mmCIF file of C-alpha atoms and ligand atoms in Angstrom:
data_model
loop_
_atom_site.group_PDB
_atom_site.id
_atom_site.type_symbol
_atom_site.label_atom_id
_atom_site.label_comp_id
_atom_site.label_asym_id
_atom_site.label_seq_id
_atom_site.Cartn_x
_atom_site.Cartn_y
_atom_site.Cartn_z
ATOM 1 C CA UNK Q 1 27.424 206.834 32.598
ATOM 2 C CA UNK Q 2 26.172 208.044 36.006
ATOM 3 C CA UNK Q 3 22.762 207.885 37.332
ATOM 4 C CA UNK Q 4 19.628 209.857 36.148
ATOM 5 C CA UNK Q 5 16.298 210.494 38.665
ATOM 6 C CA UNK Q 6 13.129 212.466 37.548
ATOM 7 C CA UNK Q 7 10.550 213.140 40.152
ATOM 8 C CA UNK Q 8 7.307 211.321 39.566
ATOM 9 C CA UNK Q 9 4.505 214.106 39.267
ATOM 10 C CA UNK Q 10 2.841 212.668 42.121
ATOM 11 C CA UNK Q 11 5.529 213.610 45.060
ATOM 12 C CA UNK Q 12 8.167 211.310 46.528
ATOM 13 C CA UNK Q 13 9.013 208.448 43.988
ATOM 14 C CA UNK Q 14 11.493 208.921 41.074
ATOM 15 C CA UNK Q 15 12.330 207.142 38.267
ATOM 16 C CA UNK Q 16 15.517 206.312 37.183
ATOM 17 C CA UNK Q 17 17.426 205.806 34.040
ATOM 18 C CA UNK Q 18 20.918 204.922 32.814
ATOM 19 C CA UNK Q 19 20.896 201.564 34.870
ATOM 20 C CA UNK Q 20 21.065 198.357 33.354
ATOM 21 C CA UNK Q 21 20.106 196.042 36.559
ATOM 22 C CA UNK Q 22 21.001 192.910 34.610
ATOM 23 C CA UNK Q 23 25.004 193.913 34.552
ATOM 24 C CA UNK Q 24 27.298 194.808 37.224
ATOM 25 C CA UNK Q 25 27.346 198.218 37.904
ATOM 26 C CA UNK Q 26 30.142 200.417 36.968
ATOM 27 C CA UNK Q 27 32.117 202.277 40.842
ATOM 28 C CA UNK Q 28 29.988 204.860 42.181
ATOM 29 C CA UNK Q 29 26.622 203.997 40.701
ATOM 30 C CA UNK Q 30 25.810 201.822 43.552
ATOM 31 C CA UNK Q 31 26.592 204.691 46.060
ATOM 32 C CA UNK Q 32 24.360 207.375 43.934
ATOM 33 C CA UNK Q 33 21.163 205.217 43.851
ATOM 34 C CA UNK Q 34 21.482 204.643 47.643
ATOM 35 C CA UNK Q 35 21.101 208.623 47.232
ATOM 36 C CA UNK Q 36 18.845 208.912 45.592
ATOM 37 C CA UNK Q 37 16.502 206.212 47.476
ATOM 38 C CA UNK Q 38 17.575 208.638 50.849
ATOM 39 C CA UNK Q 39 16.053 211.725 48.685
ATOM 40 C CA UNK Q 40 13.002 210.020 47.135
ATOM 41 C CA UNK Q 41 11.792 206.932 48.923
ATOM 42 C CA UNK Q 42 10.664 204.700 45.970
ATOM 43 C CA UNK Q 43 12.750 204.014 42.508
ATOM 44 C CA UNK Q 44 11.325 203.079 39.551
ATOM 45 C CA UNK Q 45 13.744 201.472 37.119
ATOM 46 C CA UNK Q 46 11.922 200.288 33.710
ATOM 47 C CA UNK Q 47 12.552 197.939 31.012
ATOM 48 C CA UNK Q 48 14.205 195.846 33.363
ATOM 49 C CA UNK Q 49 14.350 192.382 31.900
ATOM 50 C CA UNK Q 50 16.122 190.537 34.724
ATOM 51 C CA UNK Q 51 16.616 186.716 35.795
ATOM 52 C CA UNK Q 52 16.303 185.886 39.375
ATOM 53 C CA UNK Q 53 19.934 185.445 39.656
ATOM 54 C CA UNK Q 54 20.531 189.235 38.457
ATOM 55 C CA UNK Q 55 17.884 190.618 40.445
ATOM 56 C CA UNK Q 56 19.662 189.133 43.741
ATOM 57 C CA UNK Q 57 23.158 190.305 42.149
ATOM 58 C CA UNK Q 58 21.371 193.832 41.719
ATOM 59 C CA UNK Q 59 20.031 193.803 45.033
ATOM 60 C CA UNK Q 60 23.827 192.721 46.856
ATOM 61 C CA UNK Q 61 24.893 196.127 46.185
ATOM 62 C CA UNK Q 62 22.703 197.661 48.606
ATOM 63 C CA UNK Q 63 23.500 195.114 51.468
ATOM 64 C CA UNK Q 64 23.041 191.510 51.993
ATOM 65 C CA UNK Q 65 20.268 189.770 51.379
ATOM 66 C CA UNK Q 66 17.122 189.309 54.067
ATOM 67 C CA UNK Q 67 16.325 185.352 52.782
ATOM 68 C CA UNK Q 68 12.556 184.657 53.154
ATOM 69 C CA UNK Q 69 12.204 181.845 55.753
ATOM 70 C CA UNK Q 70 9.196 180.277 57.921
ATOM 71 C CA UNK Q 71 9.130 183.301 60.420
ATOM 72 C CA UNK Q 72 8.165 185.106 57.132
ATOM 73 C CA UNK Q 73 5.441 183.076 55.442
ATOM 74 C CA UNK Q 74 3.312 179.708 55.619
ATOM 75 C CA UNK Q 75 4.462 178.607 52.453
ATOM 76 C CA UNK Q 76 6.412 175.216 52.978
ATOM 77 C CA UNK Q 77 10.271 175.093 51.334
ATOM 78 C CA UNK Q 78 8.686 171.804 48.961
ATOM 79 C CA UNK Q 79 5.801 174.279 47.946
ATOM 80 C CA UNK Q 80 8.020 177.368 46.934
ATOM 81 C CA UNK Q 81 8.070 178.419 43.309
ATOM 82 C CA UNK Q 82 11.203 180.019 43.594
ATOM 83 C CA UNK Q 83 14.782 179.863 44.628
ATOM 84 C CA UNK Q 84 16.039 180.805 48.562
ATOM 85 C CA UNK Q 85 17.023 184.583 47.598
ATOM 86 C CA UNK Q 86 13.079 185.599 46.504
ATOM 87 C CA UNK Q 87 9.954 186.405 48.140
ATOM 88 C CA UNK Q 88 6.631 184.939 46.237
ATOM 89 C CA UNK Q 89 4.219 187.804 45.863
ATOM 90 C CA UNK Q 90 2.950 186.196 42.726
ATOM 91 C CA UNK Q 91 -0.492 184.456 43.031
ATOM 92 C CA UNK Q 92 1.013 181.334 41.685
ATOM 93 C CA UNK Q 93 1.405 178.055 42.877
ATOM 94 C CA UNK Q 94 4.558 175.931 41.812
ATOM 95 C CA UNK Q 95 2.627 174.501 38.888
ATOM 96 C CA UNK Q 96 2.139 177.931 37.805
ATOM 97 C CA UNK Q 97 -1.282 178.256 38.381
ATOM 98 C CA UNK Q 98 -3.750 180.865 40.140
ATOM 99 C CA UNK Q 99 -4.114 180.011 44.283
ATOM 100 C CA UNK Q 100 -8.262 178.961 44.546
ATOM 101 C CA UNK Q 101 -10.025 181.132 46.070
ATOM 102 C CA UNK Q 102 -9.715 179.152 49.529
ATOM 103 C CA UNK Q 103 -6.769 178.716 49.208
ATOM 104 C CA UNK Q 104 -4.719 179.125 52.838
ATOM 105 C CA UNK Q 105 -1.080 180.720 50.945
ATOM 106 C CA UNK Q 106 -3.775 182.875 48.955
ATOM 107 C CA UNK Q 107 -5.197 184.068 52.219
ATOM 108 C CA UNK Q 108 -2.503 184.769 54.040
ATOM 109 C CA UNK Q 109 -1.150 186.901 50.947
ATOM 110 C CA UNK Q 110 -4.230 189.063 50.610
ATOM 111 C CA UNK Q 111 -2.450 190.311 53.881
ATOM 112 C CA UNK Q 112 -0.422 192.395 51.159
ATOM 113 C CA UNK Q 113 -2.906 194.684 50.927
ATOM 114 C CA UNK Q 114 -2.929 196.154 53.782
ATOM 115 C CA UNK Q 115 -0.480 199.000 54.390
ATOM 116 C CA UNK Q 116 2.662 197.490 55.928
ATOM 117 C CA UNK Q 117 6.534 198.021 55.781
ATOM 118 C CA UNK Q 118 7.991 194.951 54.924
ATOM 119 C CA UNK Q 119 9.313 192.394 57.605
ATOM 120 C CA UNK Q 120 8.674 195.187 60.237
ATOM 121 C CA UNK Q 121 7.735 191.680 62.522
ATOM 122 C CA UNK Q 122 11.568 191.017 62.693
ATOM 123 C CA UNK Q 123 13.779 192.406 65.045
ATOM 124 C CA UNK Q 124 16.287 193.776 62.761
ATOM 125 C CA UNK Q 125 13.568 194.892 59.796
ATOM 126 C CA UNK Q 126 14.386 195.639 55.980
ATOM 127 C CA UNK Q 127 16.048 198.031 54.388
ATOM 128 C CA UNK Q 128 14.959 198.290 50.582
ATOM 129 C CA UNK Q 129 12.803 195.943 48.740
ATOM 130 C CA UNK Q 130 12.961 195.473 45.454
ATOM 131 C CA UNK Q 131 9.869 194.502 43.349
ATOM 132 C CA UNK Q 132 10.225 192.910 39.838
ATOM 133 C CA UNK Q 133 6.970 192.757 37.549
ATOM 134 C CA UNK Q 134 7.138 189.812 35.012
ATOM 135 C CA UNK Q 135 3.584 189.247 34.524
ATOM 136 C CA UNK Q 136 0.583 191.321 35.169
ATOM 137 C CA UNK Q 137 -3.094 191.082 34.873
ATOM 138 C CA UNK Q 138 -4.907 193.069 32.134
ATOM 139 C CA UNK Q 139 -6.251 195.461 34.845
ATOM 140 C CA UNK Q 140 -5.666 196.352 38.918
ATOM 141 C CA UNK Q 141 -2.650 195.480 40.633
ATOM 142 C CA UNK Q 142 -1.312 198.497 41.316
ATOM 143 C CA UNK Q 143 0.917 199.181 44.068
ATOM 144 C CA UNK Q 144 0.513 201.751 46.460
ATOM 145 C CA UNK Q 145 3.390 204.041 48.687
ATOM 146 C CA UNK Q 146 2.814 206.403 51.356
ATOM 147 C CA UNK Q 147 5.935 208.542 52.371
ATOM 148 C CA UNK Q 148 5.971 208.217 55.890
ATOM 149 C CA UNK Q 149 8.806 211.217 56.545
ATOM 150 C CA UNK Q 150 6.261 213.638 54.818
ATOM 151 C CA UNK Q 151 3.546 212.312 57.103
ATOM 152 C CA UNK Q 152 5.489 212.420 60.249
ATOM 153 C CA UNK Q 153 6.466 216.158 59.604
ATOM 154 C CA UNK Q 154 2.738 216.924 59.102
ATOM 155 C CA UNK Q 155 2.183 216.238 62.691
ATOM 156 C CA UNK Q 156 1.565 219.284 65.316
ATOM 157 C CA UNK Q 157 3.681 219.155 67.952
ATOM 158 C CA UNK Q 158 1.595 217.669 70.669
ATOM 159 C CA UNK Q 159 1.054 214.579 68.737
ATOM 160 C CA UNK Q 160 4.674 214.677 67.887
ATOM 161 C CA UNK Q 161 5.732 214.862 71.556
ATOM 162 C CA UNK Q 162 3.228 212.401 72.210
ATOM 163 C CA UNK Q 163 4.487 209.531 70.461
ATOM 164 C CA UNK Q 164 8.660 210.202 70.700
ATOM 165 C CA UNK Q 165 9.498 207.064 72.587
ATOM 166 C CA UNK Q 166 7.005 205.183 71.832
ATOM 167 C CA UNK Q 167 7.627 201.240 70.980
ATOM 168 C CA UNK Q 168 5.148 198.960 69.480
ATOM 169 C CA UNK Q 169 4.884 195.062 69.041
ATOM 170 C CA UNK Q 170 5.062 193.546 65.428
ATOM 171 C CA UNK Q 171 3.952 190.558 64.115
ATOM 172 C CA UNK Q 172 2.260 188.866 61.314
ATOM 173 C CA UNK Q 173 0.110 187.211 63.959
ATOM 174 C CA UNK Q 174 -1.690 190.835 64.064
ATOM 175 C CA UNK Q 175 -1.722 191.802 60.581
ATOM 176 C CA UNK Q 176 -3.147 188.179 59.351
ATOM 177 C CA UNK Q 177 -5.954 188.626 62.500
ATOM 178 C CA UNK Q 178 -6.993 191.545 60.807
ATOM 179 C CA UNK Q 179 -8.402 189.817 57.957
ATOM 180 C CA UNK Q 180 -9.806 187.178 59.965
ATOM 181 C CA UNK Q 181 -7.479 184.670 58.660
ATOM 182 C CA UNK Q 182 -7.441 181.446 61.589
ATOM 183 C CA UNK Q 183 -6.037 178.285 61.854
ATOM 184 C CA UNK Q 184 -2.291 179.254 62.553
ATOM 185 C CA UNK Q 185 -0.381 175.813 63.630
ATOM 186 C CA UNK Q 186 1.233 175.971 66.889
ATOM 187 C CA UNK Q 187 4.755 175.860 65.125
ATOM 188 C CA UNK Q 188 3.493 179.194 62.676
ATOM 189 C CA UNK Q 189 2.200 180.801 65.821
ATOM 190 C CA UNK Q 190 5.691 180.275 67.382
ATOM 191 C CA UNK Q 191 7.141 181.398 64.488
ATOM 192 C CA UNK Q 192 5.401 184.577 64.528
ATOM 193 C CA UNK Q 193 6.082 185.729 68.023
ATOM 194 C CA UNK Q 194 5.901 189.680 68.020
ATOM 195 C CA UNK Q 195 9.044 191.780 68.272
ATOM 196 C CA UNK Q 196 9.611 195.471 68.863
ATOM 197 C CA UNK Q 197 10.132 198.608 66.807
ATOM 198 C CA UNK Q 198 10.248 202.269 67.796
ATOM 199 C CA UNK Q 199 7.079 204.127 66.187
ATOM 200 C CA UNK Q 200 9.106 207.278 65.335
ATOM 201 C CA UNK Q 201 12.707 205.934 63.728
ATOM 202 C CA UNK Q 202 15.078 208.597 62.232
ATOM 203 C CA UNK Q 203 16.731 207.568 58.673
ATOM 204 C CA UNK Q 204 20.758 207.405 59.110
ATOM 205 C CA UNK Q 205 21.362 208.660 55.505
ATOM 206 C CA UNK Q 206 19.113 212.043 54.879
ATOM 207 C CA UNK Q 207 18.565 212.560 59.202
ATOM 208 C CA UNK Q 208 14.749 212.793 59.088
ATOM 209 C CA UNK Q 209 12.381 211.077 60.780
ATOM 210 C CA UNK Q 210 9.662 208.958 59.666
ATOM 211 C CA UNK Q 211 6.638 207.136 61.291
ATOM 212 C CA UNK Q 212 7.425 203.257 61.650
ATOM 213 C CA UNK Q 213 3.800 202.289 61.041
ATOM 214 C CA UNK Q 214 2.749 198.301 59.631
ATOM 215 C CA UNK Q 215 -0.302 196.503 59.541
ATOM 216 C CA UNK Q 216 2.075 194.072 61.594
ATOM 217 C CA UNK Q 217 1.889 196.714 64.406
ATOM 218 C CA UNK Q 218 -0.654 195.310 67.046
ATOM 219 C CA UNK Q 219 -0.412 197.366 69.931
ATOM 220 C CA UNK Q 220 1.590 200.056 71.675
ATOM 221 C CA UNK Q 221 3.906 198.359 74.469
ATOM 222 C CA UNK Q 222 2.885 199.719 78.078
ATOM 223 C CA UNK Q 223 -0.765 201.175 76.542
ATOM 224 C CA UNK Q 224 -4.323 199.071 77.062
ATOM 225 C CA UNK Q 225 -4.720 197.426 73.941
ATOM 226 C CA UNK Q 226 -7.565 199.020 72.359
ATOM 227 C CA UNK Q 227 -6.083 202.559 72.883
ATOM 228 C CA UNK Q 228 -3.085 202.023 71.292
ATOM 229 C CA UNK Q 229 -4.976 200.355 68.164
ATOM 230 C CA UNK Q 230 -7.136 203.216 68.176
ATOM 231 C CA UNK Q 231 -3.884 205.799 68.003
ATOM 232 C CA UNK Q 232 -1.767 203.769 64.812
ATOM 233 C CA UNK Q 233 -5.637 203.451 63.108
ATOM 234 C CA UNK Q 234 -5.486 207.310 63.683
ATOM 235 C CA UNK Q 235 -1.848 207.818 62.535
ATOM 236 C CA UNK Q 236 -2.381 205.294 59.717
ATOM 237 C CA UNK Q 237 -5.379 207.132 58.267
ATOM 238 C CA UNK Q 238 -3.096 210.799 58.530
ATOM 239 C CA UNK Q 239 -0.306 208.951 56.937
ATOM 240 C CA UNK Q 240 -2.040 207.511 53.949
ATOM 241 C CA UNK Q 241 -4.205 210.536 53.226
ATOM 242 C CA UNK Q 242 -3.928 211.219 49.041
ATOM 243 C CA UNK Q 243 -1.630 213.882 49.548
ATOM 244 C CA UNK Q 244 1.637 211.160 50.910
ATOM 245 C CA UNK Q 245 0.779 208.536 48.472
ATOM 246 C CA UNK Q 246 2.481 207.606 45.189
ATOM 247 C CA UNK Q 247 0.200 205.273 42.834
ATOM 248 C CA UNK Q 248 2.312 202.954 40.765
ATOM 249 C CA UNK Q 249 0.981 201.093 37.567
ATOM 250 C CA UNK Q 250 2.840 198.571 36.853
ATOM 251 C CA UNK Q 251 4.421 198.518 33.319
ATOM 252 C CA UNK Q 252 6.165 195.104 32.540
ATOM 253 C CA UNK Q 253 9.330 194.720 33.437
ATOM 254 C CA UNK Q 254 9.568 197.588 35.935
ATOM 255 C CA UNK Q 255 11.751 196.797 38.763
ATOM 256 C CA UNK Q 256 10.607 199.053 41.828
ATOM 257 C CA UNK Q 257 12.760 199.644 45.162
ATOM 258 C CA UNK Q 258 11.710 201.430 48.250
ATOM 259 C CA UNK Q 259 12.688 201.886 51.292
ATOM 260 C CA UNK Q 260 10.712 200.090 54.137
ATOM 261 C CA UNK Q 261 12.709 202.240 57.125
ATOM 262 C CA UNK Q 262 10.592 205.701 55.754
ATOM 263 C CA UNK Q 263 7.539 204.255 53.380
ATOM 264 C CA UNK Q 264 4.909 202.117 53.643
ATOM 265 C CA UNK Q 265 3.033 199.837 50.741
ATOM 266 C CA UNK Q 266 0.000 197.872 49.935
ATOM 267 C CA UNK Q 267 -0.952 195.746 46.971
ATOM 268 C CA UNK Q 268 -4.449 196.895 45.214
ATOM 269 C CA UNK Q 269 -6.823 193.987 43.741
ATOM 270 C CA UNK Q 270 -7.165 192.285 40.196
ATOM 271 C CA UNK Q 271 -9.000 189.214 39.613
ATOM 272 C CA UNK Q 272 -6.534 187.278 41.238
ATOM 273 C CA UNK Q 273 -8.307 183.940 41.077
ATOM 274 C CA UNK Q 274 -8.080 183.871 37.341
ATOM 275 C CA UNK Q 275 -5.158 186.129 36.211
ATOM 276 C CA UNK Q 276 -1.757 186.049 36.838
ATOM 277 C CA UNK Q 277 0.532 188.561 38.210
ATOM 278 C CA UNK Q 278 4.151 187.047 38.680
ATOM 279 C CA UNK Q 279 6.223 189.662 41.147
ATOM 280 C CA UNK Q 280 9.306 188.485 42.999
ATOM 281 C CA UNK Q 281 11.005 190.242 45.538
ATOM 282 C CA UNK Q 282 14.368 190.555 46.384
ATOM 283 C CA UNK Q 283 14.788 192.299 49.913
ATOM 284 C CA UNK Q 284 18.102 194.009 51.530
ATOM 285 C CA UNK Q 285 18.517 193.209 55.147
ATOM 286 C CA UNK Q 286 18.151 196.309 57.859
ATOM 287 C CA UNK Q 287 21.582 196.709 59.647
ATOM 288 C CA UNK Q 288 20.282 197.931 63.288
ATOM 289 C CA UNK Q 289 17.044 197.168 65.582
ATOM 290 C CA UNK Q 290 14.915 200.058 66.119
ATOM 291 C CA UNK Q 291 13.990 199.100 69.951
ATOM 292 C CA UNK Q 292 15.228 197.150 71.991
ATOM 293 C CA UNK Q 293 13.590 193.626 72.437
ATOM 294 C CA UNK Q 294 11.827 192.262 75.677
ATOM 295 C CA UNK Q 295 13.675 189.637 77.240
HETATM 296 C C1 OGA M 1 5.830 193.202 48.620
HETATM 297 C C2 OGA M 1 4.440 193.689 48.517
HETATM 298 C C3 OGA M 1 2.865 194.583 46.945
HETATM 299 C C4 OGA M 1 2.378 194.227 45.591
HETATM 300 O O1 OGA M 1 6.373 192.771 47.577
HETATM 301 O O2 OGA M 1 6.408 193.279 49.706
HETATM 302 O O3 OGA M 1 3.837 194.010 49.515
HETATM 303 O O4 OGA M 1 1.764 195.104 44.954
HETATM 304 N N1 OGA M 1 3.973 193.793 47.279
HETATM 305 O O5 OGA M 1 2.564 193.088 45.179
HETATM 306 MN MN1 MN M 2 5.295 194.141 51.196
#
């Protein structure tokens, strides 16, 4: 059985069918959804009833695995919920129960929704994430994907001359400031020391290139600080305009995978302080740096 993709209405996600993530896949299929993630961006695979082990099995086939680890999150390894090969983006503690509302891990995950790429504050950032819904709230919680190739080729030339070679500096140290969220320990701070990544990347599979935009991104490297804000606020706002983005309500058991080299996400709200939404993410490692790093 080979793979099946229908286009979304809404633009540059497709959703997939023939797959049964749960079971090794038969030759070939691995090498036609890797297609069809370089035509469309985001995957959405449904009725995907999957155990952590199989979602990590799934995921191998793309690449190996990008573990989460403490230059990643605050979450200590006695705290985690779940095993080394997935990323929390539940709202659960290890007792299964909603964060509080003060909550520092709650806090510092509300820095979800606000557009990033994922792990764009490592050197070597992701390739694919893959997003498994096992339990979601009775309303809000979508997820949210702006195609970032489509907003890069909607640029005049000027500003696409303008920011060519451009390199910013990454780090969850600038997305968490956003939000106001403080009291960093010196070890987290150290943890989070910002890293490099081109601003305009091109994709290896499909050619084309994207805008490497993050809420991580915290200011342009050899630009005054407020002026390069000011020009990834502006390219941000262009890039998420209605037009790129591709609204996803979660249905349960939907396993979604896009590509964080030429998209970027955000989480939308629910009542997160009283209702559960259990996601886990598996994510497949980047194979290259996309600048190269200070010394
Ligand atoms: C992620 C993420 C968004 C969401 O899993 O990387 O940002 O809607 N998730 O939970
Ligand atoms: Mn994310």
């Amino acid at each position: 059985m080979s793979v099946q993709i229908r286009r979304l209405t809404t633009g540059f996600a497709g959703e997939v069918s023939g797959i049964d993530a749960a079971r090794p896949l038969l030759p070939g299929v691995a090498e036609e959804i890797d297609a069809g993630m370089a035509e469309y961006g985001v995957l959405v695979f449904r009725n995907q009833v999957l155990t952590d082990e199989q979602q990590a099995a799934f995921s191998e086939n793309f690449g190996q695995l990008e573990l989460p680890s403490a230059v990643s999150n605050i979450t200590k390894s006695h705290e985690r919920r779940l095993g080394p090969a997935m990323a929390d983006v539940s709202n659960l503690t290890k007792e299964h129960r909603p964060f509080d509302r003060d909550d520092r891990r709650r806090m510092f995950n509300l820095g979800n929704r606000l557009w990033h790429s994922d792990s764009s504050f490592r050197a070597v950032p992701a390739k694919y994430s893959l997003l498994s819904g096992r339990i979601l709230p009775s309303s809000g919680g979508n997820t949210e994907f702006a195609d970032m190739t489509a907003a890069y080729e909607a640029l005049d030339t000027t500003m696409k001359a303008r920011i060519e070679d451009l390199v910013c500096e990454h780090s969850l140290l600038y997305s968490r400031g956003r939000l106001g969220f403080e009291g960093l320990t010196e070890e987290e701070k150290t943890n989070f020391h910002p890293v490099r990544q081109a601003l305009v990347r091109t994709h290896p599979a499909n050619g084309r290139k994207s805008l490497y935009l993050s809420a991580h991104a915290g200011r342009i490297v050899g630009w005054p600080v407020p002026e390069g804000r000011l020009l990834l606020e502006e390219l941000t706002e262009h890039a998420t305009q209605r037009d790129f983005v591709y609204v996803h309500e979660w249905r349960i058991n939907d396993l979604v995978v896009w590509d964080n080299r030429r998209t970027m996400h955000r989480a939308r709200p629910f009542d997160d302080v009283n209702e559960v939404r259990d996601m886990r993410r598996t994510t497949v490692a980047g194979e290259s740096m996309t600048a190269a790093q200070a010394a």
